[in-house]
Coordinates of C-alpha atoms and ligand atoms in Angstrom, one line a residue:
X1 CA 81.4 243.6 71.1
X2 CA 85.1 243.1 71.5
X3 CA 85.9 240.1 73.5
X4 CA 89.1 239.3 74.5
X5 CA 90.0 235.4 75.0
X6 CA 93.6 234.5 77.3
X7 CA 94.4 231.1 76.5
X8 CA 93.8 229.5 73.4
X9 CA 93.6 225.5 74.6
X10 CA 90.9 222.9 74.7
X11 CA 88.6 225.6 76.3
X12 CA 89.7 229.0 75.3
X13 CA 89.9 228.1 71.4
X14 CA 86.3 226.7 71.2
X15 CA 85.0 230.0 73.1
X16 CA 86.8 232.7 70.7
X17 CA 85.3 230.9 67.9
X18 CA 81.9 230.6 69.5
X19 CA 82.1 234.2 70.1
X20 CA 83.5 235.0 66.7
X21 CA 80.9 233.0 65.2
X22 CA 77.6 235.4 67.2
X23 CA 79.4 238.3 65.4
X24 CA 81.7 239.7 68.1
X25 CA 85.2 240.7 66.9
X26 CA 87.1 238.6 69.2
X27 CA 91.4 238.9 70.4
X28 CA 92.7 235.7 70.9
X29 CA 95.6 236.1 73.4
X30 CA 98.2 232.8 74.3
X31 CA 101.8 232.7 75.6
X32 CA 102.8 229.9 72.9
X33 CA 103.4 231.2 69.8
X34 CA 103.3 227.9 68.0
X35 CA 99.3 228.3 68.9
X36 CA 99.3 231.8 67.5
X37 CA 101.3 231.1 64.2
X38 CA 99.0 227.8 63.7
X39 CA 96.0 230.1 64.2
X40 CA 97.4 232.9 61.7
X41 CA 97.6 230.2 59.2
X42 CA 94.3 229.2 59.5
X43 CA 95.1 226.0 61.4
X44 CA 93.3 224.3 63.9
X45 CA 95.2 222.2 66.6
X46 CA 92.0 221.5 68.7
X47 CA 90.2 218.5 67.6
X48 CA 86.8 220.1 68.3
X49 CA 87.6 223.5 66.2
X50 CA 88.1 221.6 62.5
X51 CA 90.3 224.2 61.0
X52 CA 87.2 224.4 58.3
X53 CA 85.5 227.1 60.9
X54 CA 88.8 228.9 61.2
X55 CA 89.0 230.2 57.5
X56 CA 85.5 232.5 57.5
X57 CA 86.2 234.0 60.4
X58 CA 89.6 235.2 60.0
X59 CA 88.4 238.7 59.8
X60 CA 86.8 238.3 63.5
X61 CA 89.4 236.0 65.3
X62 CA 92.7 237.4 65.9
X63 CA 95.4 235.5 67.1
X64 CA 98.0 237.5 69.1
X65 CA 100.4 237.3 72.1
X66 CA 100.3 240.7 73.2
X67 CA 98.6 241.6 76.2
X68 CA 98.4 245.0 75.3
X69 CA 95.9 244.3 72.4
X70 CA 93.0 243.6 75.1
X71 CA 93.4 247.1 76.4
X72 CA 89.9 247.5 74.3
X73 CA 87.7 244.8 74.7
X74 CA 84.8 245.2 76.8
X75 CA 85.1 241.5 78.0
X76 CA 88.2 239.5 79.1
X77 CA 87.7 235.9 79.3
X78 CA 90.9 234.1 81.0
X79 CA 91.1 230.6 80.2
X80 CA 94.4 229.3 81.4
X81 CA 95.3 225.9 82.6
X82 CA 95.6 225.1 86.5
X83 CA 97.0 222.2 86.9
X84 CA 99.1 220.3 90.1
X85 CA 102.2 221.2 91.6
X86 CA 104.6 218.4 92.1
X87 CA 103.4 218.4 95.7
X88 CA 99.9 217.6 94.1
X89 CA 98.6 221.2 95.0
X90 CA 96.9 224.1 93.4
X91 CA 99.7 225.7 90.8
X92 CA 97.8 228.8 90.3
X93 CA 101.4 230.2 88.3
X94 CA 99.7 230.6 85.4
X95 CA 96.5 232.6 86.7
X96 CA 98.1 234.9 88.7
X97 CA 101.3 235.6 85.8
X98 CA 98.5 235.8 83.6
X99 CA 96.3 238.2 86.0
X100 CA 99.4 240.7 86.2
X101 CA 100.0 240.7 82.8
X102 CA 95.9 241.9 82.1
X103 CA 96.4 244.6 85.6
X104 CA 98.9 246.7 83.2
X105 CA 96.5 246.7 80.5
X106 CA 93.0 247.0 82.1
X107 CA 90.5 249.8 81.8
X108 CA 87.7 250.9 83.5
X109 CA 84.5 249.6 82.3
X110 CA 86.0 245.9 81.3
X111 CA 84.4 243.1 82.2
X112 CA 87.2 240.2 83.5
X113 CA 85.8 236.5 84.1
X114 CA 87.4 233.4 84.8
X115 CA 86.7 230.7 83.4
X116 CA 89.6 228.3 84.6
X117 CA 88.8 225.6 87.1
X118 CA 89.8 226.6 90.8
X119 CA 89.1 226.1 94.2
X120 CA 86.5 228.6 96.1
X121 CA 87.3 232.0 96.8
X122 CA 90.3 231.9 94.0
X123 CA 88.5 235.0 91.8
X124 CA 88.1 237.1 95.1
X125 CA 91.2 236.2 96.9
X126 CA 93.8 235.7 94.5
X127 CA 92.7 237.4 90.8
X128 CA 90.9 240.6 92.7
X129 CA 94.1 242.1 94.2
X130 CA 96.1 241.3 91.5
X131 CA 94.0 243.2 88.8
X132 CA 93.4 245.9 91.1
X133 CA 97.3 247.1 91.0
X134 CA 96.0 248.4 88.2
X135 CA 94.8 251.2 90.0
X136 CA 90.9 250.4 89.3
X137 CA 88.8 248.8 91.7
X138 CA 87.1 245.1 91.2
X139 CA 83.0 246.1 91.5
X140 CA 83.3 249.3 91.2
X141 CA 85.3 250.5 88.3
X142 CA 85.7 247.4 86.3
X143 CA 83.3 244.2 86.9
X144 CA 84.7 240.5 87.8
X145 CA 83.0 237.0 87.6
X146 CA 83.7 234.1 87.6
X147 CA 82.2 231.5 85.1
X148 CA 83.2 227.3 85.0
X149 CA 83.7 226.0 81.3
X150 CA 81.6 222.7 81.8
X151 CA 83.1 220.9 78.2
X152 CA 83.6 217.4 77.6
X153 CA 85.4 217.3 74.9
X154 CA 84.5 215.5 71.9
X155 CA 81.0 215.5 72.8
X156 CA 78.3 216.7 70.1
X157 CA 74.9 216.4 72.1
X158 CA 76.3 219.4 74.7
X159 CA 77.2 222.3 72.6
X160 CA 78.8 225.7 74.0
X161 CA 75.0 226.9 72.7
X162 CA 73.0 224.4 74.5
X163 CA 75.4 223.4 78.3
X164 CA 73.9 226.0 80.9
X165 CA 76.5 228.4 81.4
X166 CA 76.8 229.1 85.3
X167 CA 78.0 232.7 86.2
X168 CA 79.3 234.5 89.8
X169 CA 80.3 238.0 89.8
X170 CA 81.7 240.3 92.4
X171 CA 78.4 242.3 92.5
X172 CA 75.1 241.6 91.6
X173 CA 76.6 244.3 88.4
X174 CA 79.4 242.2 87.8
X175 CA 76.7 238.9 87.3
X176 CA 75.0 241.0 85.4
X177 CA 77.5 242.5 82.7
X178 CA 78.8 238.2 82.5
X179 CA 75.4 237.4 82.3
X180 CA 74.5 239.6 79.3
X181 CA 77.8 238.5 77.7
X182 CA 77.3 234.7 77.4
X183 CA 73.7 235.3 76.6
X184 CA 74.6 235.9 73.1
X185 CA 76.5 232.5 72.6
X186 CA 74.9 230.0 75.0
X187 CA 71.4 229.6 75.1
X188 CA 70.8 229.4 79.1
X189 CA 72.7 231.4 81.6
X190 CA 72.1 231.0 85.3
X191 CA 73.4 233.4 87.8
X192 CA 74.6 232.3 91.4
X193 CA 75.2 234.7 94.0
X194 CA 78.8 234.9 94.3
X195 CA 82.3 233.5 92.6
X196 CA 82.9 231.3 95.2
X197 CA 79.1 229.8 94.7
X198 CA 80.1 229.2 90.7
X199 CA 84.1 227.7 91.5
X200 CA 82.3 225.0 93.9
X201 CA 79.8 223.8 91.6
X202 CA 82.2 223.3 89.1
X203 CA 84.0 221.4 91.8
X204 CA 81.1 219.4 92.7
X205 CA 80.3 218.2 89.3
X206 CA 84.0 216.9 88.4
X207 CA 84.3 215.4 92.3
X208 CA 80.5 213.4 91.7
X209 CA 82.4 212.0 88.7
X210 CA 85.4 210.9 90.3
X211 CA 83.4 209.5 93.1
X212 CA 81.1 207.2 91.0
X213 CA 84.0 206.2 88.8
X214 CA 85.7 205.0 92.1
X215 CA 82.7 203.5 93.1
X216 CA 82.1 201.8 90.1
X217 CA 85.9 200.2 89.6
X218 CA 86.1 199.0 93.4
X219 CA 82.8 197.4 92.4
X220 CA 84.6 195.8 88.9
X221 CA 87.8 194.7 91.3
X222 CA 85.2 192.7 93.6
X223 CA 83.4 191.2 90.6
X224 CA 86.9 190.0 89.5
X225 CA 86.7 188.2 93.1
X226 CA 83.4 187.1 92.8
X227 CA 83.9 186.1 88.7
X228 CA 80.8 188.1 88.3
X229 CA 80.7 190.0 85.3
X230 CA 80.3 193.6 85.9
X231 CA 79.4 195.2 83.1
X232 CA 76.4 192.8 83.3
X233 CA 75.6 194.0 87.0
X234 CA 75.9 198.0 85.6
X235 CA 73.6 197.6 82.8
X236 CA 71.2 195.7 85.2
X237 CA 70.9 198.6 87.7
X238 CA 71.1 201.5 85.1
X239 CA 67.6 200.3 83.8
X240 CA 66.0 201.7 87.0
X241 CA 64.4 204.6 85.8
X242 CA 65.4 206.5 88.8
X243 CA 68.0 206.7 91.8
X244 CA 70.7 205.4 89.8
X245 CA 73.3 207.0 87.4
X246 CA 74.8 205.2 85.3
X247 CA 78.7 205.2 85.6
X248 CA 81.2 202.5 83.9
X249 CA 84.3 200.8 85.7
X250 CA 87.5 201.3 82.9
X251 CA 91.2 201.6 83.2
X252 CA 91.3 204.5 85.3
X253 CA 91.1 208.6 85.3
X254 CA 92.5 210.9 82.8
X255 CA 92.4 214.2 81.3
X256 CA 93.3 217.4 82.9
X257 CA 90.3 217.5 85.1
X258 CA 88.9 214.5 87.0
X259 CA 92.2 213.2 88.2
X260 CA 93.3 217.3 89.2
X261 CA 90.2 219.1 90.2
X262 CA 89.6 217.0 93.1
X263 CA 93.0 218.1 94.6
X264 CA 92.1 221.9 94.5
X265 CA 88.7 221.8 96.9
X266 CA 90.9 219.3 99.3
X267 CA 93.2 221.7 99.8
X268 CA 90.9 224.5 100.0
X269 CA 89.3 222.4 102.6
X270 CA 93.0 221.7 104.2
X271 CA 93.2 225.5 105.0
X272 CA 90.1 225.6 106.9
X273 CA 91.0 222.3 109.1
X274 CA 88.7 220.1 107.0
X275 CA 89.4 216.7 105.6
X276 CA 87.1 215.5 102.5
X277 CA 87.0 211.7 102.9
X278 CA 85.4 210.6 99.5
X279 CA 87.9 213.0 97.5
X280 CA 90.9 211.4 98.6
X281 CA 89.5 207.7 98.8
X282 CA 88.2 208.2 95.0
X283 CA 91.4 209.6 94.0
X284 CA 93.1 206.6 95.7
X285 CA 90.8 204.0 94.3
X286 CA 91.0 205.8 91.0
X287 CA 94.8 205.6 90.7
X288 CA 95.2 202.2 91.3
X289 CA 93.3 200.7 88.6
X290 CA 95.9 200.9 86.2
X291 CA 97.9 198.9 88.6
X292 CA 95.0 196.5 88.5
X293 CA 94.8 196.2 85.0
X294 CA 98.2 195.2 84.7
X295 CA 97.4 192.8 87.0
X296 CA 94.2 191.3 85.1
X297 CA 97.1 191.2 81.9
X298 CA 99.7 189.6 83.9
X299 CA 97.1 186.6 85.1
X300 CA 95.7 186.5 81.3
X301 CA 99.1 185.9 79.7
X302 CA 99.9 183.6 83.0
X303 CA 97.1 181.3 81.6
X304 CA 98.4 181.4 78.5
X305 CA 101.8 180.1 80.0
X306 CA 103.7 183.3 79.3
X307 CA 105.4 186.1 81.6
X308 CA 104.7 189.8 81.1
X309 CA 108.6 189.7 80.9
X310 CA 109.2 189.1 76.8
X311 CA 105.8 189.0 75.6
X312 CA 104.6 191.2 73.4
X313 CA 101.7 193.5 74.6
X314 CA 99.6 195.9 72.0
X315 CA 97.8 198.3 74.3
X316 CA 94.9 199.8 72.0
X317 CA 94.4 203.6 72.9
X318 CA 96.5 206.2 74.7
X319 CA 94.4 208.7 75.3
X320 CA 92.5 209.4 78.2
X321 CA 89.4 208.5 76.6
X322 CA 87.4 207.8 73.2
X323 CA 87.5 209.8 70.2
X324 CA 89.5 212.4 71.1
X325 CA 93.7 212.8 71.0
X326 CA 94.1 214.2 74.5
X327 CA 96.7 212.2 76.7
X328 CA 97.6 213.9 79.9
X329 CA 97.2 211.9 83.0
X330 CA 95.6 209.2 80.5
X331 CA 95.8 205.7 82.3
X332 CA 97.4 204.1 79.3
X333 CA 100.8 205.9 79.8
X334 CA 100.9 204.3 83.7
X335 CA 100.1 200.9 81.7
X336 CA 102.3 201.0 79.3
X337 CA 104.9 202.0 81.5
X338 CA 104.8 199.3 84.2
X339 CA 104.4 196.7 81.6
X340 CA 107.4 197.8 80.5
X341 CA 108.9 197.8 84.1
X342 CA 108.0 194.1 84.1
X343 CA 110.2 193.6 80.8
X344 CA 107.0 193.3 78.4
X345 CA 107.4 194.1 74.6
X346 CA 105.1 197.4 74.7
X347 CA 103.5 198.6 71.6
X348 CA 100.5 200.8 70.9
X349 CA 97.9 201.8 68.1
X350 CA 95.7 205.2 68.8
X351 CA 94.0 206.7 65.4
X352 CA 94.6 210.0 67.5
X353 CA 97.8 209.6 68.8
X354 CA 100.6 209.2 66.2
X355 CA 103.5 209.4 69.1
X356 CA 104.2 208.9 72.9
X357 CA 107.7 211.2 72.7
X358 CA 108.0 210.7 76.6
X359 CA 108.3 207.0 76.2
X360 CA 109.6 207.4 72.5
X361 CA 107.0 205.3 71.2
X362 CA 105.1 205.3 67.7
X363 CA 101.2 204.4 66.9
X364 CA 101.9 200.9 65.3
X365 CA 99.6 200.0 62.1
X366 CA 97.1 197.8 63.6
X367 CA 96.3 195.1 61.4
X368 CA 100.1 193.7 61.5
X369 CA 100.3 194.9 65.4
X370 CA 97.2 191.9 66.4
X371 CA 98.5 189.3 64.1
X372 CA 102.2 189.4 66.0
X373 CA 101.4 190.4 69.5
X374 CA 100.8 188.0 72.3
X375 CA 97.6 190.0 73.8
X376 CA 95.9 193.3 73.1
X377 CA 94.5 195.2 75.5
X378 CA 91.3 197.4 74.6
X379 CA 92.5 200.3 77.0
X380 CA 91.1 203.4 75.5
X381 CA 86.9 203.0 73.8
X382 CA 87.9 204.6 70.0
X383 CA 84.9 204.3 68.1
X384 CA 86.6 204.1 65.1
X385 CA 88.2 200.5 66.1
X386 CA 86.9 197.6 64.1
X387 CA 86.6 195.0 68.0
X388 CA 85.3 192.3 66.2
X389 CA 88.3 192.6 63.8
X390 CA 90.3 193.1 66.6
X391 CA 89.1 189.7 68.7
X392 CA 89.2 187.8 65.8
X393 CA 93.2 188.5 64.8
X394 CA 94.6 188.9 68.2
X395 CA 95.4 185.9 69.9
X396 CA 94.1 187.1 73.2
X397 CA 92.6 190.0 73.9
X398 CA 91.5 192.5 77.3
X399 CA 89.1 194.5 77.5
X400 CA 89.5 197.5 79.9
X401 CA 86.3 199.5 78.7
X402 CA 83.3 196.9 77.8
X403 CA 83.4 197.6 74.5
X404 CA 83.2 193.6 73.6
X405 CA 80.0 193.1 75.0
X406 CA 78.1 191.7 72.9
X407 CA 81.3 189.3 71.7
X408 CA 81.6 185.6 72.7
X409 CA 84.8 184.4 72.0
X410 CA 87.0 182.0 74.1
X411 CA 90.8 184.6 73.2
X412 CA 88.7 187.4 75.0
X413 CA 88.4 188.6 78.3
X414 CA 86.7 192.1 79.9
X415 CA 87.2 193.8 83.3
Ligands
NAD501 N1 90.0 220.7 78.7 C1 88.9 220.5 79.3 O1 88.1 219.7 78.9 C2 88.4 221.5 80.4 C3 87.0 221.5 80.7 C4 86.5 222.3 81.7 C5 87.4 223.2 82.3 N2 88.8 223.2 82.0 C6 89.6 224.1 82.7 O2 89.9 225.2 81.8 C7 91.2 225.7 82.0 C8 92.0 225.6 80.7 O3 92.1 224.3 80.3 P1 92.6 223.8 78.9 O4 92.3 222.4 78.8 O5 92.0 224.7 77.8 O6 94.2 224.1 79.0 P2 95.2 224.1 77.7 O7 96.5 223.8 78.3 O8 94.7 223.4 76.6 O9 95.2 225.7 77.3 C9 95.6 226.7 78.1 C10 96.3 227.7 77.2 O10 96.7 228.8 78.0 C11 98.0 229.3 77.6 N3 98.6 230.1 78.6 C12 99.3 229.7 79.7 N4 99.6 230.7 80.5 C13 99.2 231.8 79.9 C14 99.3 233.2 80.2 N5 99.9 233.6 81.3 N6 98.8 234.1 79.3 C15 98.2 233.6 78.2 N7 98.1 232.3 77.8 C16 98.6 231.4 78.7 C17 98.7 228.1 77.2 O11 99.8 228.3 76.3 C18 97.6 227.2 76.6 O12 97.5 227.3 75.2 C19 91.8 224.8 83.1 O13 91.6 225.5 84.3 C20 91.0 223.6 83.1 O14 90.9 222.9 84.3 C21 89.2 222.3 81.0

């Protein structure tokens, strides 16, 4: 087959190769032409595509930013990003920009799926009409799905191969032709009755996560009440073998999708004079924990008889989670910059992060960073980080993910 990929990110990247890789001649279509020079060079700039997969399949992958070279796939995948507006609501600019760009180019007998995260009804409402001023008619002359990418990236147990891949279409056709096309990459494809069935699930699975991460950090701000130790109380109840799911308290949300996707069902729900409680509390409780951690750092240097105000704070990770370079809405940026409000000396070492531009910051080497700060705090879980090294040079040291269990040591404190 010829399958064509819009967007080349964090998603759209991993599935061209995926589909390169079954055999499929695949055209890789993105806007930024730094991502399609990188690619014609054989370079990689996701960290779960090592550019060593690249190289053999530059005869299947082609890397172009012309929309007028997917006017003969059979398939159109469209993976662009939907993030917030500064309102915090849906900006769907780069689906629909993207959706009138593939309406002069379509054909009769493609096959168009979405793959971006959205709110219910977005592929019927909003993509359908667009691609039809093309003249052909969604169901009928071409088919339409639409079908949630359910990655975590950096994870290895859950490949593209072995997640379930969930698919709506238009028509019981249009399921169909999307089922048949992700059968020959993942290894499980379940068909749902309708887009709007397949956008909600998506939904539901991100929200669940929010939810329970809420949960599970209003439980860790309590325990700092109580002086209970949480991460003690977490690993207690997640040894029921059933009921319970495990979920740990940390710094906060980040990435593009727990902190966002949440916004886009509540204001789905909005339109229809519906008000989802546990979204917006869990968002709320969610974006106050890096408030809180600055709080637990504040106390810690406090009882060391320092002020934020002078000392010098390593924060240890600025991503938005372990093992993986990714930074947008991580939690350590909202730390670094209120301790920096509050006058503190704000440095930072991230093995994946070599610079913060935005607050004009450089990864510090580490092993000089712990010997002259005043306190490090363990913000982001790298598994790369030596913590016993890291407790043992530091003169006082947070931890924001539980990653010192296991340590005794009077310099170190956890959540
Ligand atoms: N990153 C994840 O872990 C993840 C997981 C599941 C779902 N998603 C969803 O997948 C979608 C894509 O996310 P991502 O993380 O890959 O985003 P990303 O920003 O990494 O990549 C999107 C790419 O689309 C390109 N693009 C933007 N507008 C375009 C247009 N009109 N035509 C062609 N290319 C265009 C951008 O240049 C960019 O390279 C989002 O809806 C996101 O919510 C992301």
């Amino acid at each position: 087959m010829k399958i064509g990929i819009v967007g080349l990110g964090y998603v759209g990247l991993p599935l061209a190769v995926a589909f390169a890789e079954a055999g499929n001649h695949v055209v890789g279509l993105d806007l930024d032409p730094a991502k399609v020079e990188a690619l014609d060079r054989g370079e990689s700039y996701v960290e779960d595509v090592p550019a060593a997969v690249l190289g053999p399949l530059a005869e299947r992958l082609r890397p172009t930013g012309d929309y007028a070279e997917l006017a003969d796939c059979e398939a159109i995948v469209v993976c662009v990003p939907t993030p917030l507006s500064e309102s915090r609501e849906p900006d769907l600019t780069h689906l629909l920009d993207s959706a009138a760009s593939l309406s002069e180019v379509l054909r009769a007998g493609q096959l168009v799926v979405l793959e971006s995260t959205t709110y219910p009804g977005t592929t019927r409402e909003q993509l359908k009409p667009i691609l039809e001023r093309s003249g052909f008619s969604a169901g009928e002359d071409f088919h339409l799905a639409f079908s949630p990418e359910r990655i975590d990236p950096g994870r290895t147990d859950f490949t593209i191969r072995t997640m379930p891949k969930l698919v709506g279409g238009l028509t019981a056709a249009c399921a169909e032709r999307a089922r048949e096309l992700y059968a020959g990459i993942c290894d499980q494809v379940i068909v749902l009755s309708t887009p709007e069935a397949a956008e909600l699930a998506k939904l539901l699975e991100n929200i669940f996560r929010s939810v329970n991460i809420a949960l599970v950090n209003e439980l860790a701000q309590l325990c700092d009440r109580l002086e209970i130790d949480v991460w003690e109380v977490v690993e207690a109840a997640a040894s029921k073998p059933f009921g319970f799911m495990r979920f740990d308290p940390g710094p906060g949300m980040g990435g593009h999708c727990l902190p966002v996707d949440p916004f886009y069902l509540a204001f789905k729900a909005r339109q229809h004079d519906f008000y989802p409680e546990f979204i917006e509390l869990a968002g709320k409780v969610n974006q106050a924990q890096p408030a809180f951690c600055v709080d637990r750092i504040e106390r810690a240097l406090n009882r060391a008889g320092k002020p934020i105000k002078g000392s010098r704070i390593l924060v240890l990770g600025a991503s938005y989670k372990g093992g993986i370079g990714d930074t947008r809405e991580s939690p350590a940026l909202k730390i670094i910059a209120r301790l920096r409000d509050l006058g503190g000396e704000v440095s930072y070492h991230d093995p994946h992060v070599p610079a913060l531009p935005d607050l004009a910051l450089e990864s510090v080497p580490l092993a000089d960073a712990l010997s002259t700060c005043d306190l490090a705090a363990i913000v982001t879980a790298h598994p790369e980080l030596d913590y016993e090294q890291i407790v043992s040079k530091a003169p006082l040291v947070l931890d924001f993910r539980g990653v010192t269990r296991g340590i005794n040591a009077n310099n170190l404190e956890r959540l």
